[in-house]
Structures are given as structure tokens and as C-alpha cells.
CSV table of C-alpha atoms in Angstrom, one decimal:
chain,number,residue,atom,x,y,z
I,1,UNK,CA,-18.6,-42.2,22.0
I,2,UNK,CA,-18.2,-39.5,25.1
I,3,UNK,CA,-15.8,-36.6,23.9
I,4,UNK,CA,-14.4,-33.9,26.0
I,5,UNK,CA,-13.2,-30.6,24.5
I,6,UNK,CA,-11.6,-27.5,26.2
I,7,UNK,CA,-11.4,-24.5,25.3
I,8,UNK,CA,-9.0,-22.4,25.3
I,9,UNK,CA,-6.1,-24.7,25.8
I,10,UNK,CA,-4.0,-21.8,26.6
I,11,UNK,CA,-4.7,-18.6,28.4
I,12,UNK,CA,-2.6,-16.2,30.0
I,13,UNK,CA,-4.3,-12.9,32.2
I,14,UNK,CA,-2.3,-10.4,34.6
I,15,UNK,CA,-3.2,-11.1,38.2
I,16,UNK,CA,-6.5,-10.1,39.6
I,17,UNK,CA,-8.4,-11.3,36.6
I,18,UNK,CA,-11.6,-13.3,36.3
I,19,UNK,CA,-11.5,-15.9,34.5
I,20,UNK,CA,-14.1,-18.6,32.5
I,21,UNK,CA,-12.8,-21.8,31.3
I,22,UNK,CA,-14.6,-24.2,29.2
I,23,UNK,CA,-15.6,-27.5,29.1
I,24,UNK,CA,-18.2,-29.1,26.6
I,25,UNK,CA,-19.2,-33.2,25.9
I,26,UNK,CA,-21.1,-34.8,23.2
I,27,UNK,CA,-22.9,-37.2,25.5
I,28,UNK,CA,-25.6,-36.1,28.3
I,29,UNK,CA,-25.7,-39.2,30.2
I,30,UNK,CA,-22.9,-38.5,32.4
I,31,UNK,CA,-23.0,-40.0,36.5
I,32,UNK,CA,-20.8,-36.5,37.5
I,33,UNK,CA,-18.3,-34.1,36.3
I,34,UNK,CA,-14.8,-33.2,38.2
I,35,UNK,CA,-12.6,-30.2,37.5
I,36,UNK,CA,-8.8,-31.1,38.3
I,37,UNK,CA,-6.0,-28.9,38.4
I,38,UNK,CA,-2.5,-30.3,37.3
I,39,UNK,CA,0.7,-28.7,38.3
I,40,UNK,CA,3.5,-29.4,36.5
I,41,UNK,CA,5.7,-33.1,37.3
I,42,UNK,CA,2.7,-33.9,39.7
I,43,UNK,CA,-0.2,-35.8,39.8
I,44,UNK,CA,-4.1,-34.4,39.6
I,45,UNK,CA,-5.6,-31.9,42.3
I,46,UNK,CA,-9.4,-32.7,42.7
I,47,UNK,CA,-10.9,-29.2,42.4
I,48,UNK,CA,-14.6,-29.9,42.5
I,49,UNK,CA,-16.8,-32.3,41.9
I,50,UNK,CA,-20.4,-31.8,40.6
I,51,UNK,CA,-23.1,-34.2,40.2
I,52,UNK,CA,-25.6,-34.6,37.3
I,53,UNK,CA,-28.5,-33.8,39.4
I,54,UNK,CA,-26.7,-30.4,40.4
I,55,UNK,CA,-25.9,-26.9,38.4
I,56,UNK,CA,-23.4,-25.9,40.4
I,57,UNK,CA,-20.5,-26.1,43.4
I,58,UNK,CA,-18.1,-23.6,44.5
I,59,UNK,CA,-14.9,-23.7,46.9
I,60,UNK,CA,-13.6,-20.6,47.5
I,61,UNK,CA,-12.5,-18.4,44.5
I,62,UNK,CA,-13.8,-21.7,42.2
I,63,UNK,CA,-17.4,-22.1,41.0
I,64,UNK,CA,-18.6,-25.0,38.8
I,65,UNK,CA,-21.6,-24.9,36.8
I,66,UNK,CA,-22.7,-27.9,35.0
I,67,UNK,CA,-25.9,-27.5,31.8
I,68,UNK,CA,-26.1,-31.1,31.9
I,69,UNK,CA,-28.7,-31.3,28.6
I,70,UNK,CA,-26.3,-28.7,26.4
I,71,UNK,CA,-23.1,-30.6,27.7
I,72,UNK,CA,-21.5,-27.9,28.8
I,73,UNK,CA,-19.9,-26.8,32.2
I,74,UNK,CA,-17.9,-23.8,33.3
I,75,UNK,CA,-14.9,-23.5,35.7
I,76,UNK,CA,-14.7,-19.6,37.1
I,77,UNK,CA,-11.8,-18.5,38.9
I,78,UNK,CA,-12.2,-15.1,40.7
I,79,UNK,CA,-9.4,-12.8,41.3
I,80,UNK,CA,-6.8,-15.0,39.9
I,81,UNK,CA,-3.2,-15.0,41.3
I,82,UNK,CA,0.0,-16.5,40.0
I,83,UNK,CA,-1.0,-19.8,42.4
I,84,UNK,CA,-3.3,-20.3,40.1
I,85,UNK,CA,-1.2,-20.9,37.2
I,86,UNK,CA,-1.4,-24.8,36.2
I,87,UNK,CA,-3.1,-27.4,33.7
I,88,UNK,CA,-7.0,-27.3,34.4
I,89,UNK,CA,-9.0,-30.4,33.1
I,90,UNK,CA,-12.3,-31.7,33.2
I,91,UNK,CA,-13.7,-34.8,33.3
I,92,UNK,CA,-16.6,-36.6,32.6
I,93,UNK,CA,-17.9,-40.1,34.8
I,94,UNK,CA,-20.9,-41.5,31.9
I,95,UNK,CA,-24.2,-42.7,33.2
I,96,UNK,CA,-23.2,-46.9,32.2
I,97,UNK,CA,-19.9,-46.8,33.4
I,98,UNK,CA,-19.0,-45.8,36.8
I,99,UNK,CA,-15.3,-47.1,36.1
I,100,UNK,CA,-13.6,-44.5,34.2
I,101,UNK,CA,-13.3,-41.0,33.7
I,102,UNK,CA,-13.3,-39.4,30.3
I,103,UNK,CA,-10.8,-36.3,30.0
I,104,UNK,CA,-10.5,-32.9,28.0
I,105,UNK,CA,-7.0,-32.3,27.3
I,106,UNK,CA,-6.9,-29.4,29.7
I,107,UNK,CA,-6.4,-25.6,29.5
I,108,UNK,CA,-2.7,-24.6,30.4
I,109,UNK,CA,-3.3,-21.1,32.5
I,110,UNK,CA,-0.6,-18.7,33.3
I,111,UNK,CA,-1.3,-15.8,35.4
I,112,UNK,CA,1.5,-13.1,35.8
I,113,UNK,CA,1.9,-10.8,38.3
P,1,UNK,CA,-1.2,-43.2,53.2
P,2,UNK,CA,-2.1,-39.7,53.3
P,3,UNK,CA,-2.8,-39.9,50.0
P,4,UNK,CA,-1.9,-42.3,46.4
P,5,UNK,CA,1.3,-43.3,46.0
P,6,UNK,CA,3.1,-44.5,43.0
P,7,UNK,CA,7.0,-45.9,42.4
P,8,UNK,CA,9.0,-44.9,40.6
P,9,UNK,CA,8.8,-41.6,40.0
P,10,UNK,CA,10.7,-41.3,36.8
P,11,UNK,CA,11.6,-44.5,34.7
P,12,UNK,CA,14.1,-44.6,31.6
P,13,UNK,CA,14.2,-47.7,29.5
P,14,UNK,CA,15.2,-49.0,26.1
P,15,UNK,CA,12.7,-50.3,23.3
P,16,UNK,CA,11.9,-54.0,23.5
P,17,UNK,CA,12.7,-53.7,27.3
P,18,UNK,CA,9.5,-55.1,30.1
P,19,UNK,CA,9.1,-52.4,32.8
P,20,UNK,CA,7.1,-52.5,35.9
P,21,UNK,CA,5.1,-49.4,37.6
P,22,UNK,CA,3.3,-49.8,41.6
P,23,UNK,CA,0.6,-47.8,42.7
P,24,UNK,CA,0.0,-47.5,46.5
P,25,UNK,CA,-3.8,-46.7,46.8
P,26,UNK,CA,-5.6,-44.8,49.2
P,27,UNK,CA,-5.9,-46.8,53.0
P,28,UNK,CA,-9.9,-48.3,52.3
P,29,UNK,CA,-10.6,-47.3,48.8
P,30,UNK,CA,-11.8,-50.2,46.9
P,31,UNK,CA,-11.9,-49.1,43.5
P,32,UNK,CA,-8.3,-48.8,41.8
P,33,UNK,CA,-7.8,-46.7,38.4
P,34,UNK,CA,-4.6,-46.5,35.7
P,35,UNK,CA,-5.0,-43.9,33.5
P,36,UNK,CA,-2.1,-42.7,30.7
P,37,UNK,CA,-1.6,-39.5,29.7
P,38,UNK,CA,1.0,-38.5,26.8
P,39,UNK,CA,2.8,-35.3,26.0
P,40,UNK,CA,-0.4,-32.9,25.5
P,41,UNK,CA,-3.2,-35.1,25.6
P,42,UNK,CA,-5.6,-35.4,27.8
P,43,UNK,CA,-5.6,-38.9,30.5
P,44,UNK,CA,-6.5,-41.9,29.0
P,45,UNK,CA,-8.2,-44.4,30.9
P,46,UNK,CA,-6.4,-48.1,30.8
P,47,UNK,CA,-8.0,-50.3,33.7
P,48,UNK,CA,-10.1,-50.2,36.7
P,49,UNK,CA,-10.2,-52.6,39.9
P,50,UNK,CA,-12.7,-53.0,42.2
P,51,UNK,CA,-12.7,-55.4,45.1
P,52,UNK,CA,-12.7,-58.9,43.9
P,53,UNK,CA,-14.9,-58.5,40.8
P,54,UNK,CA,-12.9,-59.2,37.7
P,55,UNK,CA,-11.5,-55.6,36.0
P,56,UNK,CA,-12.3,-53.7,33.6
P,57,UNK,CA,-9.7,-53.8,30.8
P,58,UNK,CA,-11.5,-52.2,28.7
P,59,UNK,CA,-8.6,-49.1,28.2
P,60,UNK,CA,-5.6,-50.9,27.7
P,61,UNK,CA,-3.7,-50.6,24.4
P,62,UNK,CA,-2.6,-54.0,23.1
P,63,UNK,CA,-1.8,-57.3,24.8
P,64,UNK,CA,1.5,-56.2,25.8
P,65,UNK,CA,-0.3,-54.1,29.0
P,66,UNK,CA,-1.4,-55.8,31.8
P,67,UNK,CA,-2.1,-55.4,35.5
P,68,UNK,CA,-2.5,-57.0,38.8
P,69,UNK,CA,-4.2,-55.9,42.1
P,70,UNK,CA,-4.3,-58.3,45.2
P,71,UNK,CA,-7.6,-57.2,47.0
P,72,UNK,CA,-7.7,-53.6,47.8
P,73,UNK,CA,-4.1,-53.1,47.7
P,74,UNK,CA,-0.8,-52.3,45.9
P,75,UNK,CA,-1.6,-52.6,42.3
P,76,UNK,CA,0.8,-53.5,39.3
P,77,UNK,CA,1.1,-52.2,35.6
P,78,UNK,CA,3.4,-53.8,34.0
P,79,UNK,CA,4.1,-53.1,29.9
P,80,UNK,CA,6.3,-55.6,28.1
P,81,UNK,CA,8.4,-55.3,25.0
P,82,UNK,CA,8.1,-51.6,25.4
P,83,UNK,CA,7.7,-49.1,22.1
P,84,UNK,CA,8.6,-45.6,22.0
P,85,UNK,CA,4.9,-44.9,22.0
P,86,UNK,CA,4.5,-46.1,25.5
P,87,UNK,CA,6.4,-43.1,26.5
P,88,UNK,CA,4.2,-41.4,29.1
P,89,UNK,CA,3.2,-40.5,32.5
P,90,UNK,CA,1.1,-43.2,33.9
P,91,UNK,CA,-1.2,-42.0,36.6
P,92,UNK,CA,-3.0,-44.4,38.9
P,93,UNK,CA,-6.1,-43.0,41.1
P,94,UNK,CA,-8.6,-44.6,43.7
P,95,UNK,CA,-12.2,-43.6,44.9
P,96,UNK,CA,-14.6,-45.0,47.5
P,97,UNK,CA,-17.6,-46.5,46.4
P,98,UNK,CA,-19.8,-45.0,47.7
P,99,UNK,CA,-20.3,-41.7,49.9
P,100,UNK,CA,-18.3,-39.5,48.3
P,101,UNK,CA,-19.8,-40.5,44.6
P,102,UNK,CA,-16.9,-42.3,43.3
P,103,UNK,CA,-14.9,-39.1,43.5
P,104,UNK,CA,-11.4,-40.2,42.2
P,105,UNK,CA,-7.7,-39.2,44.1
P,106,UNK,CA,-4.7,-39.6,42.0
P,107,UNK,CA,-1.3,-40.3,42.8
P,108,UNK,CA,1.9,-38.2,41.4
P,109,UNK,CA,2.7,-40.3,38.0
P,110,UNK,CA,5.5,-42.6,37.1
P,111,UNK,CA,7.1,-40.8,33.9
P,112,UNK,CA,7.9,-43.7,31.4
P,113,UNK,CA,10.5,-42.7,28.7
P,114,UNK,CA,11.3,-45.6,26.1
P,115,UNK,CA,14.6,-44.8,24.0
């Protein structure tokens, strides 16, 4: 059975910061991986999206980087600011089931000024 | 839409009561998701629609969730007899099939409380 663990599920930095969150999964046949950002009372922010044939994405201050056969991947955030603070999850698509997504239970970040 | 949409926003209820959630997808995405997620866990995934083919139920709790979809349109979860462990957000999502990789949009969550 696919698990997805976070760590740390809490972290909070002074502005400016660069930051590593992490995301590990016990099974390595996975279709793709997506990082979501969840602010509070609203719905899930698609933050990147990586597929299984790739190692890494990036969008702007974020970079994604996926070791597929360790099941592990990495969200960096360069030069945080206090926008950033939200819920950050990842999430796992498996290789036999293109239906569903399987979730960590997030990291909570809180960046002050 | 611009993007998902889901009604209401916020939903109070008592125990043993049946409530009713809608999820607007995306304009063209065929593939329809309801995922729950309680207070501190991560989402949970209940049912996925795709087209015509039958769904995947797969996720949902007991027999007293179910769900509805007419084509590639509003869907329905609707929870009877709720429990206190219903108490939730329900967050419903939709993706192409194809393109984009199944990339997945969500809407903003229907907050269920059951007293």
C-alpha cells in the first residue's frame, strides 16, 4: 500500500530563508508527483507537477526534484517571504491507477517577517 | 468556470441528518475527483468519474456515501445518516485526460460539521 510522509509538518524561518521540504513514499511505481500549496479555508494551489520520467521542475522561486527509485522528492523554496506561508502537500499519482492521488499530510510553513 | 467550483461553502448539520455537497468542474475536464480531508490529515481520496465509464468507488467510507455525475458535469456527494466522523472539508478536483498528464485542479471545499 502507497504511503506518503512529510517531514517536518511544521516549520517556521524569518523571511529570506531557503528552505527544503520533504516528501518520501514507500512505493516507486508512481505515474507523477504534484506539490500543492493550501492556504487556509481554501482549496489546493497546483504548485508543480513532475513526472516519473523527470528529476526535476521549477517555477520561479520553487524547484521540484523527484529520486523516483529512493521515493523521495524535495520541494525548495528560495528566499522565502511571508506569501509563502501556507500548508504544503505532496502527492503521489501510482503507476495502476491513474484515478486518485495519494497525499502526505502536508508541512504547515510560517515565515515571519 | 474559471476554475472548480463547489456549494456550499460551509455546511452545519445534526447527527443522523442526509446532506448534499455540488461540485462545478472545470469547462471540458472529463475526469471528476472527491477527495476528504479531516482536521490534520492529509486528503483522502473517495471517488473518481470519468466520462461515461462506471466510477471508481473504490475511496468511499461505508455505504452511507454515494455520488452522482451526469456526463462531464455538476457532480453530487451526498452522505446520509450523517456521524460526527463525517465532519470534514470535502474537496472535489478535475483533470484532463490527457495533455496535461492528468494534472488535477481543485475547487475551494465544502466544510461539513455534524453536531
Amino acid at each position: 500500500k502507497q504511503e506518503v510522509t512529510q517531514i517536518p509538518a511544521a516549520l517556521s524561518v524569518p523571511e529570506g530563508e531557503n528552505l527544503v521540504l520533504n516528501c518520501s513514499f514507500t512505493d516507486s511505481a508512481i505515474y507523477n508527483l504534484q506539490w500543492f500549496r493550501q492556504d487556509p479555508g481554501k482549496g489546493l494551489t497546483s504548485l508543480l507537477l513532475i513526472q516519473s520520467s523527470q528529476r526535476e521542475q521549477t517555477s520561479g522561486r520553487l524547484n521540484a526534484s523527484l529520486d523516483k527509485s529512493s521515493g523521495r522528492s524535495t520541494l525548495y523554496i528560495a528566499a522565502s517571504q511571508p506569501g509563502d506561508s501556507a500548508t504544503y502537500l505532496c502527492a503521489v499519482r501510482p503507476s495502476g491507477g491513474y484515478n486518485k492521488l495519494i497525499f502526505g499530510a502536508g508541512t504547515r510553513l510560517a515565515v515571519h517577517p | 468556470g474559471a476554475g472548480v467550483s463547489q456549494s456550499p461553502s460551509n455546511k452545519v448539520t445534526e447527527k443522523g441528518k442526509d446532506v448534499e455537497l455540488r461540485c462545478d468542474p472545470i469547462s471540458g475536464h472529463t475526469a471528476l475527483y472527491w477527495y476528504r480531508q479531516r482536521l490534520g490529515q492529509g486528503l483522502e481520496f473517495l471517488i473518481y468519474f470519468q466520462g461515461n465509464s462506471a466510477p471508481d468507488k473504490s475511496g468511499l467510507p461505508s455505504d452511507r456515501f454515494s455520488a452522482e455525475r451526469t456526463g462531464e458535469s455538476v457532480s453530487t456527494l451526498t452522505i446520509q445518516r450523517t456521524q460526527q466522523e463525517d465532519s470534514a472539508v470535502y474537496l472535489c478536483a478535475s483533470s484532463l485526460t490527457s495533455g496535461r498528464q492528468y494534472e488535477q485542479f481543485f475547487g475551494p471545499g465544502t466544510r461539513l460539521t455534524v453536531l
